[in-house]
mmCIF file of C-alpha atoms in Angstrom:
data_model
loop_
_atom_site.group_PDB
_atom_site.id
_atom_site.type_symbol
_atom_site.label_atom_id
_atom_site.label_comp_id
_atom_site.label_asym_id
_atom_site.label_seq_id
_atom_site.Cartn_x
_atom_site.Cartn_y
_atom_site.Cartn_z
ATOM 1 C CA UNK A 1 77.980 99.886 75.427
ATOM 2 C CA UNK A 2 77.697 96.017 76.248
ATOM 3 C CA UNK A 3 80.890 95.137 74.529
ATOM 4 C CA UNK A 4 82.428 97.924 76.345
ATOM 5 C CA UNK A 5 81.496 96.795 79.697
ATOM 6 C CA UNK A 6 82.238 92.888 78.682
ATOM 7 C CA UNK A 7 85.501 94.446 78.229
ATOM 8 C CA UNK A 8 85.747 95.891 81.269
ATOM 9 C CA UNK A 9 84.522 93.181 83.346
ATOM 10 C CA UNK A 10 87.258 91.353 81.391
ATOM 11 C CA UNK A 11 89.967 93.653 82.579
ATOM 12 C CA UNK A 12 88.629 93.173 86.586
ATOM 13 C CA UNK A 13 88.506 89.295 85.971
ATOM 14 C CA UNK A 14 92.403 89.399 85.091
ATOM 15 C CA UNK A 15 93.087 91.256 88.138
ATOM 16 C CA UNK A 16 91.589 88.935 90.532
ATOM 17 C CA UNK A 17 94.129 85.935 90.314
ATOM 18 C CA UNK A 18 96.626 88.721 90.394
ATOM 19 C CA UNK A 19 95.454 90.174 93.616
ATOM 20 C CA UNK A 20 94.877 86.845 94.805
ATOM 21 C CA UNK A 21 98.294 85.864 94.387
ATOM 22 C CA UNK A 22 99.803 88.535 96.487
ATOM 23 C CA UNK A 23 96.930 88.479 99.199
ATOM 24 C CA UNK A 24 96.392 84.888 100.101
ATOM 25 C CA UNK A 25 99.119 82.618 98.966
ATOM 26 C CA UNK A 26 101.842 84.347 100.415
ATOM 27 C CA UNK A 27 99.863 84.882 103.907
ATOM 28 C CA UNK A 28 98.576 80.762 103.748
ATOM 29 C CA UNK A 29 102.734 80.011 103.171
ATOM 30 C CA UNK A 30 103.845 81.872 106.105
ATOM 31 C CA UNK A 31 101.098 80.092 108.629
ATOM 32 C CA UNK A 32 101.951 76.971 107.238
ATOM 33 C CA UNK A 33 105.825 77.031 107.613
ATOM 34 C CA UNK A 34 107.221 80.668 108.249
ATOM 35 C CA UNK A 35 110.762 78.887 108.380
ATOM 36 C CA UNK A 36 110.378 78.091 105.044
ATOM 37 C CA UNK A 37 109.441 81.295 102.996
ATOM 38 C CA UNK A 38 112.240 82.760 101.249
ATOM 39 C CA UNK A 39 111.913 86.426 101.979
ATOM 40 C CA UNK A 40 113.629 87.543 98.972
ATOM 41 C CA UNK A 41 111.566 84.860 96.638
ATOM 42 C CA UNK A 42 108.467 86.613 98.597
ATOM 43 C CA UNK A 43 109.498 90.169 98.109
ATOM 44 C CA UNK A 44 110.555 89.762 94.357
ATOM 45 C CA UNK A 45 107.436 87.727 94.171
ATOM 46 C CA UNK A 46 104.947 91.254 95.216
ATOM 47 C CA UNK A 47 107.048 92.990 93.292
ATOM 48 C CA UNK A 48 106.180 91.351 90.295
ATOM 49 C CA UNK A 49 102.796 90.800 91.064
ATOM 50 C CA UNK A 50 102.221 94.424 91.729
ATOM 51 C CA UNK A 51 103.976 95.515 88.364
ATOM 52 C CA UNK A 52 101.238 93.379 86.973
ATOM 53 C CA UNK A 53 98.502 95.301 89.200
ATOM 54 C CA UNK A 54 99.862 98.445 88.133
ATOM 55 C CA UNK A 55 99.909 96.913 84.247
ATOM 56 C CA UNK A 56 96.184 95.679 83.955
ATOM 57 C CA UNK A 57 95.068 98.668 86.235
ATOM 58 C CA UNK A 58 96.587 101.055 83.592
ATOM 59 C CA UNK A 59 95.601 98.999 80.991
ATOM 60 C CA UNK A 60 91.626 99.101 82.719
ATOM 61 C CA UNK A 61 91.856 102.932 83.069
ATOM 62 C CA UNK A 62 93.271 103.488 79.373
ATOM 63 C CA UNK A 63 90.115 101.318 78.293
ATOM 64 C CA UNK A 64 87.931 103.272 80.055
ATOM 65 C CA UNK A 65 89.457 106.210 78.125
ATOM 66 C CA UNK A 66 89.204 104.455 74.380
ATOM 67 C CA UNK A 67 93.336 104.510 74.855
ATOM 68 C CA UNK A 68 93.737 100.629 74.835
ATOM 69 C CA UNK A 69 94.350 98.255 72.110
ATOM 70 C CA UNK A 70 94.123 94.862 73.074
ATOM 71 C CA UNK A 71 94.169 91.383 70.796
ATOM 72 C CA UNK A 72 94.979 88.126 71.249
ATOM 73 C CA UNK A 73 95.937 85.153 69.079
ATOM 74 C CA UNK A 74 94.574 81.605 69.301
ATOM 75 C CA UNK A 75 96.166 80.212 66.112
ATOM 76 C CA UNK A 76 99.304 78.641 65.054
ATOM 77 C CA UNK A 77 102.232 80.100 63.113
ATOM 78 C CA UNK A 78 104.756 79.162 61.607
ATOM 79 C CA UNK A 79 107.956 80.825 61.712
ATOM 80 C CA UNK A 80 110.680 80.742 59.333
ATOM 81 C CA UNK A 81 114.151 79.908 60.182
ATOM 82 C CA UNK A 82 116.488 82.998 60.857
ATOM 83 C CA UNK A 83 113.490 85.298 59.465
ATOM 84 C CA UNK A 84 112.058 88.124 61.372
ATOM 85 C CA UNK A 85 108.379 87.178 60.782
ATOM 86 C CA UNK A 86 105.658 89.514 61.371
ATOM 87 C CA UNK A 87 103.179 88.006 64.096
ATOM 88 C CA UNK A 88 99.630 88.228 62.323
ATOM 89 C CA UNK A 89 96.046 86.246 62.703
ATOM 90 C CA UNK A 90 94.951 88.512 65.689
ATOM 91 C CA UNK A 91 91.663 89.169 67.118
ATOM 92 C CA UNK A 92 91.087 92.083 68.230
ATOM 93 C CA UNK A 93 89.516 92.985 71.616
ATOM 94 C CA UNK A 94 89.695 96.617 71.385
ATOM 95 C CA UNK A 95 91.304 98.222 68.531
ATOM 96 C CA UNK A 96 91.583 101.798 69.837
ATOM 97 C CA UNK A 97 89.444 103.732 67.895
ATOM 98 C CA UNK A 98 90.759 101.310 64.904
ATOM 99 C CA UNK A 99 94.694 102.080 65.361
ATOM 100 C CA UNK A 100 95.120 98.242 65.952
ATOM 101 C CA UNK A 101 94.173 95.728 63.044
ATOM 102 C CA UNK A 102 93.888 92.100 63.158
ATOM 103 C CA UNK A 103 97.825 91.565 61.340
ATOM 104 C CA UNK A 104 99.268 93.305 64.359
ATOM 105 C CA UNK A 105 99.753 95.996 63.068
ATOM 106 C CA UNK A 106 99.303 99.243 65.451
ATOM 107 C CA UNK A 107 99.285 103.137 64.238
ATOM 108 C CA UNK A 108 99.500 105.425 66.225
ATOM 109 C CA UNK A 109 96.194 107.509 66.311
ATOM 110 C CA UNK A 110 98.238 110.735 67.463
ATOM 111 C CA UNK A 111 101.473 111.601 68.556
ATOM 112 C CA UNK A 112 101.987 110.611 72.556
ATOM 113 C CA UNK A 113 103.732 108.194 74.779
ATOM 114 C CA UNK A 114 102.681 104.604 74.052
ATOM 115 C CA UNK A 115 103.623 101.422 75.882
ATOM 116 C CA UNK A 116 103.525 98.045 74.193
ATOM 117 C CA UNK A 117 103.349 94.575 75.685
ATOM 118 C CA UNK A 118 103.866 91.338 73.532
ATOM 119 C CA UNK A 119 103.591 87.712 74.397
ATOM 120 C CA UNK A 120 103.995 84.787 72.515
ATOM 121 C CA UNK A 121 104.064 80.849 73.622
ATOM 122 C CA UNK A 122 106.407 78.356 70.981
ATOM 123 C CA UNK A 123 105.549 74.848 70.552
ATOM 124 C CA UNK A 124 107.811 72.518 73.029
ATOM 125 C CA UNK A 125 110.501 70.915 71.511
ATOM 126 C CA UNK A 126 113.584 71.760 68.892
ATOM 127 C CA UNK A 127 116.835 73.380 69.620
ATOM 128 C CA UNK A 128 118.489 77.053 69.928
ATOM 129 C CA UNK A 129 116.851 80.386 71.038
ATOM 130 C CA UNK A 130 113.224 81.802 70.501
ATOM 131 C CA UNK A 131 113.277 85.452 69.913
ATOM 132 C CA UNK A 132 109.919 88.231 70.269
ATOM 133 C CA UNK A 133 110.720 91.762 69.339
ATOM 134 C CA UNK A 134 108.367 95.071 68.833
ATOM 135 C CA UNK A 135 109.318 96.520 65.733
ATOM 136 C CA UNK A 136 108.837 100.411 65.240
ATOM 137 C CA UNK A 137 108.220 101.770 62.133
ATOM 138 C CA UNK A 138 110.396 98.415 61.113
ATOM 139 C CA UNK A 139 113.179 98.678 63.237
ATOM 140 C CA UNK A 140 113.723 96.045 65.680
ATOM 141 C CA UNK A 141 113.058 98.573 69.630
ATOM 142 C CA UNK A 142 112.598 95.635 72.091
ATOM 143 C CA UNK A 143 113.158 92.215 71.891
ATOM 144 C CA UNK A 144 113.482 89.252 74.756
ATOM 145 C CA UNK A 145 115.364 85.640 73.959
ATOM 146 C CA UNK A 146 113.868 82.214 75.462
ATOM 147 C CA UNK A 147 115.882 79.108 75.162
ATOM 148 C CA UNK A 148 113.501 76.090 73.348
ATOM 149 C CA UNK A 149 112.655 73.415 76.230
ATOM 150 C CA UNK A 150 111.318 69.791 76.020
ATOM 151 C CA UNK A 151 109.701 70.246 79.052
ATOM 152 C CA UNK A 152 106.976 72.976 78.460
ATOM 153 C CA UNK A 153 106.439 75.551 75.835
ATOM 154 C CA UNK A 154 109.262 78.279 75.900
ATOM 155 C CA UNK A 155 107.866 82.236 76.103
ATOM 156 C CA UNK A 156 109.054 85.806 74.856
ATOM 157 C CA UNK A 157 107.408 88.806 77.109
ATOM 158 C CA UNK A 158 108.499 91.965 75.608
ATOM 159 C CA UNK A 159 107.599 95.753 76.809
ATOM 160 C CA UNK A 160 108.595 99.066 74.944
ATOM 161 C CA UNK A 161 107.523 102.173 76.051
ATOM 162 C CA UNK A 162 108.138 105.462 74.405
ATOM 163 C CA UNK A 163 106.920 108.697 71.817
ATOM 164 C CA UNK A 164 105.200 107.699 68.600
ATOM 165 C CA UNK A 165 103.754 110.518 66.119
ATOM 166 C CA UNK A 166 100.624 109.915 64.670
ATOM 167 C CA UNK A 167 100.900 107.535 61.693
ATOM 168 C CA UNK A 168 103.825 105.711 63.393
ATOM 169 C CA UNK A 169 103.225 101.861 62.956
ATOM 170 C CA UNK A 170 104.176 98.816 65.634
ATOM 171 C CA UNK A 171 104.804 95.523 64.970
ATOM 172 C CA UNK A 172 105.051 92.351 67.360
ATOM 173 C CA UNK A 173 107.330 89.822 65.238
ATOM 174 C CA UNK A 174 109.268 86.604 66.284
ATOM 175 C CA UNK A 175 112.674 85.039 65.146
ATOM 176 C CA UNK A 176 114.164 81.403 65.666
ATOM 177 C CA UNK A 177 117.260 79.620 64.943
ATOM 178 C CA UNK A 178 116.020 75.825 65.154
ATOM 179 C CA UNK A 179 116.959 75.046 61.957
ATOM 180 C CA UNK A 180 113.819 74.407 59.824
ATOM 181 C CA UNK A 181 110.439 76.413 60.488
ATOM 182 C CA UNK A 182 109.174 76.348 63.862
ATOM 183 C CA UNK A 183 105.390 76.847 65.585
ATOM 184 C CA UNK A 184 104.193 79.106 68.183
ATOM 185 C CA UNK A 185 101.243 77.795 69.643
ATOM 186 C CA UNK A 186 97.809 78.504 69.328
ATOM 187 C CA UNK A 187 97.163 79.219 73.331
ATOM 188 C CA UNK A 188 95.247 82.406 73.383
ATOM 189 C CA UNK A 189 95.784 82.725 77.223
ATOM 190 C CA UNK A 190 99.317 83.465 76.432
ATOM 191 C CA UNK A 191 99.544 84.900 73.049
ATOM 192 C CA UNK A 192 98.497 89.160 73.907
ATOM 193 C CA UNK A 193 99.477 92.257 71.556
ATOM 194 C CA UNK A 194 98.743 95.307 73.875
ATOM 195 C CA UNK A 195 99.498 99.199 73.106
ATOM 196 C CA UNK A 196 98.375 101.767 75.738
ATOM 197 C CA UNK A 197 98.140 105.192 75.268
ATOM 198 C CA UNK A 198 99.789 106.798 79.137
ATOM 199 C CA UNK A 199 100.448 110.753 77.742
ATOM 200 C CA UNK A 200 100.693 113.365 75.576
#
């Protein structure tokens, strides 16, 4: 029951910054210089921010139900050129009964409507594009491209949503073209393998 709550406490500490972020920076910009907001940098801005609300207040609720498996991963890999690679070395925060296991790998626990969130952070540097993808059942469902950068660590941020039937397995799994084998990093702020359970 500690663990649980930790957990949950966890999930409310995420949302603050969040909720911050639409409630007081946007408000503190317009008294400061209201002719220089862009309203449609502002509106896109709440928009994302409350997709995030609405993300890590499902994601609360779904814990709160045993229907969340959460991990996160605060090692390096390496990834093979031109290789879909398998994103493993997780720990797990909240496996969902079990369904998630420290390689990544998710099965379902019954059949239902699942939605899956990956993010991974590359190491700065090298050339070419950085791909994430959520493999189902081993075929490639979702995937997001980020171009490699010199100036700060390039990101994937992939969502799937959809039906699984129980025994149905998800994978989070990377692919780069740099040439040679390339790192993610080990930044466990940024590196999150989430499946929620939202219906029947």
């Amino acid at each position: 029951q500690t663990a649980f709550l930790e957990r949950v406490q966890g999930q409310i500490d995420a949302m603050i910054p969040t909720l911050a972020a639409v409630a007081g920076v946007p408000e503190t910009n317009f008294q400061a210089a209201p002719n220089d907001v862009d309203l449609k940098q502002f509106g896109d801005t709440v928009i994302d921010q409350q997709s995030q609300i609405n993300l890590q207040a499902a994601a609360l609720a779904a814990l709160a139900n045993g229907k969340l498996a959460s991990s996160k991963k605060g090692t390096l890999q390496a990834i093979p050129d031109v290789t879909i690679t398998p994103v493993t070395g997780w720990t797990v925060d909240s496996s969902m009964g079990g369904a998630q296991a420290s390689d990544g790998q998710f099965t379902a626990p019954s059949d239902g409507l699942y939605i899956a969130f990956f993010q991974m952070s590359w190491a700065i540097g090298g050339v070419n594009v950085r791909v994430g993808r959520i493999l189902l059942n081993g075929t490639d469902v979702s995937f997001t491209e980020a171009v490699a950068s010199s100036s700060g660590p390039p990101s994937n941020t992939v969502i799937w949503a959809g039906a699984m039937s129980a025994g149905s397995i998800l994978r989070p799994a990377l692919w780069q073209n740099s040439g040679g084998v390339f790192n993610t990093t080990s930044n466990d702020n940024y590196n999150k393998w989430i499946v929620l359970r939202i219906g029947n």
